[in-house]
């Protein structure tokens, strides 16, 4: 999934109309995993020229609603988006610089962390955020 045609196919499969901003947003998020809205707007404008903030917000909302984008928001961070959806992967966040990386599912299939008591709920997802220092920040600490 990396050419405009692939993104167009993705939109059609989700019964969404193919528009320039939608394709541009998908491409921007694909190229910048865990990008915040400002980064996405910058990338979309680099591709299409003038596009309003509101237009990009609307597209992000539609694509997230259709399950083509996943929205994450670690505490203390603005919302971030990624095209890697549907695999219940987790994230590790650097306390110092805010860098975010993917962490594959802890063990096995979603929800991969068995709740000790499900309270009668049918659980299909576990949202886990690991916190620590990225390699750059932890090596700065020792030098
Ligand atoms: Zn860091
Ligand atoms: Zn991710």
PDB file of N, CA and C in Angstrom, residues 71-80 100 127 129 131:
ATOM      1  N   UNK A  71      -6.460   6.447  15.216  1.00  0.00           N
ATOM      2  CA  UNK A  71      -6.114   7.654  15.943  1.00  0.00           C
ATOM      3  C   UNK A  71      -5.614   7.239  17.315  1.00  0.00           C
ATOM      4  N   UNK A  72      -4.474   7.719  17.708  1.00  0.00           N
ATOM      5  CA  UNK A  72      -3.989   7.444  19.056  1.00  0.00           C
ATOM      6  C   UNK A  72      -3.679   8.773  19.723  1.00  0.00           C
ATOM      7  N   UNK A  73      -3.765   8.791  21.026  1.00  0.00           N
ATOM      8  CA  UNK A  73      -3.470  10.022  21.747  1.00  0.00           C
ATOM      9  C   UNK A  73      -2.855   9.688  23.101  1.00  0.00           C
ATOM     10  N   UNK A  74      -1.534   9.480  23.121  1.00  0.00           N
ATOM     11  CA  UNK A  74      -0.879   9.234  24.407  1.00  0.00           C
ATOM     12  C   UNK A  74      -1.074  10.444  25.319  1.00  0.00           C
ATOM     13  N   UNK A  75      -1.114  10.241  26.609  1.00  0.00           N
ATOM     14  CA  UNK A  75      -1.372  11.383  27.486  1.00  0.00           C
ATOM     15  C   UNK A  75      -0.270  12.430  27.297  1.00  0.00           C
ATOM     16  N   UNK A  76      -0.680  13.685  27.325  1.00  0.00           N
ATOM     17  CA  UNK A  76       0.274  14.768  27.140  1.00  0.00           C
ATOM     18  C   UNK A  76       0.603  15.041  25.686  1.00  0.00           C
ATOM     19  N   UNK A  77       0.024  14.269  24.769  1.00  0.00           N
ATOM     20  CA  UNK A  77       0.320  14.435  23.344  1.00  0.00           C
ATOM     21  C   UNK A  77      -0.943  14.857  22.605  1.00  0.00           C
ATOM     22  N   UNK A  78      -0.744  15.502  21.447  1.00  0.00           N
ATOM     23  CA  UNK A  78      -1.895  15.756  20.581  1.00  0.00           C
ATOM     24  C   UNK A  78      -2.254  14.456  19.877  1.00  0.00           C
ATOM     25  N   UNK A  79      -3.417  14.431  19.221  1.00  0.00           N
ATOM     26  CA  UNK A  79      -3.842  13.234  18.494  1.00  0.00           C
ATOM     27  C   UNK A  79      -2.861  12.922  17.376  1.00  0.00           C
ATOM     28  N   UNK A  80      -2.626  11.649  17.168  1.00  0.00           N
ATOM     29  CA  UNK A  80      -1.734  11.214  16.099  1.00  0.00           C
ATOM     30  C   UNK A  80      -2.430  10.117  15.305  1.00  0.00           C
ATOM     31  N   UNK A 100       7.351   8.219  19.178  1.00  0.00           N
ATOM     32  CA  UNK A 100       6.431   7.086  19.303  1.00  0.00           C
ATOM     33  C   UNK A 100       6.876   5.979  18.356  1.00  0.00           C
ATOM     34  N   UNK A 127      -5.655  -1.543  24.855  1.00  0.00           N
ATOM     35  CA  UNK A 127      -4.848  -0.391  24.472  1.00  0.00           C
ATOM     36  C   UNK A 127      -3.755  -0.210  25.513  1.00  0.00           C
ATOM     37  N   UNK A 129       0.022   1.489  26.414  1.00  0.00           N
ATOM     38  CA  UNK A 129       1.090   2.420  26.066  1.00  0.00           C
ATOM     39  C   UNK A 129       2.263   2.144  26.994  1.00  0.00           C
ATOM     40  N   UNK A 131       5.859   3.327  28.363  1.00  0.00           N
ATOM     41  CA  UNK A 131       6.569   4.606  28.508  1.00  0.00           C
ATOM     42  C   UNK A 131       8.023   4.339  28.844  1.00  0.00           C
TER      43      UNK A 131
END
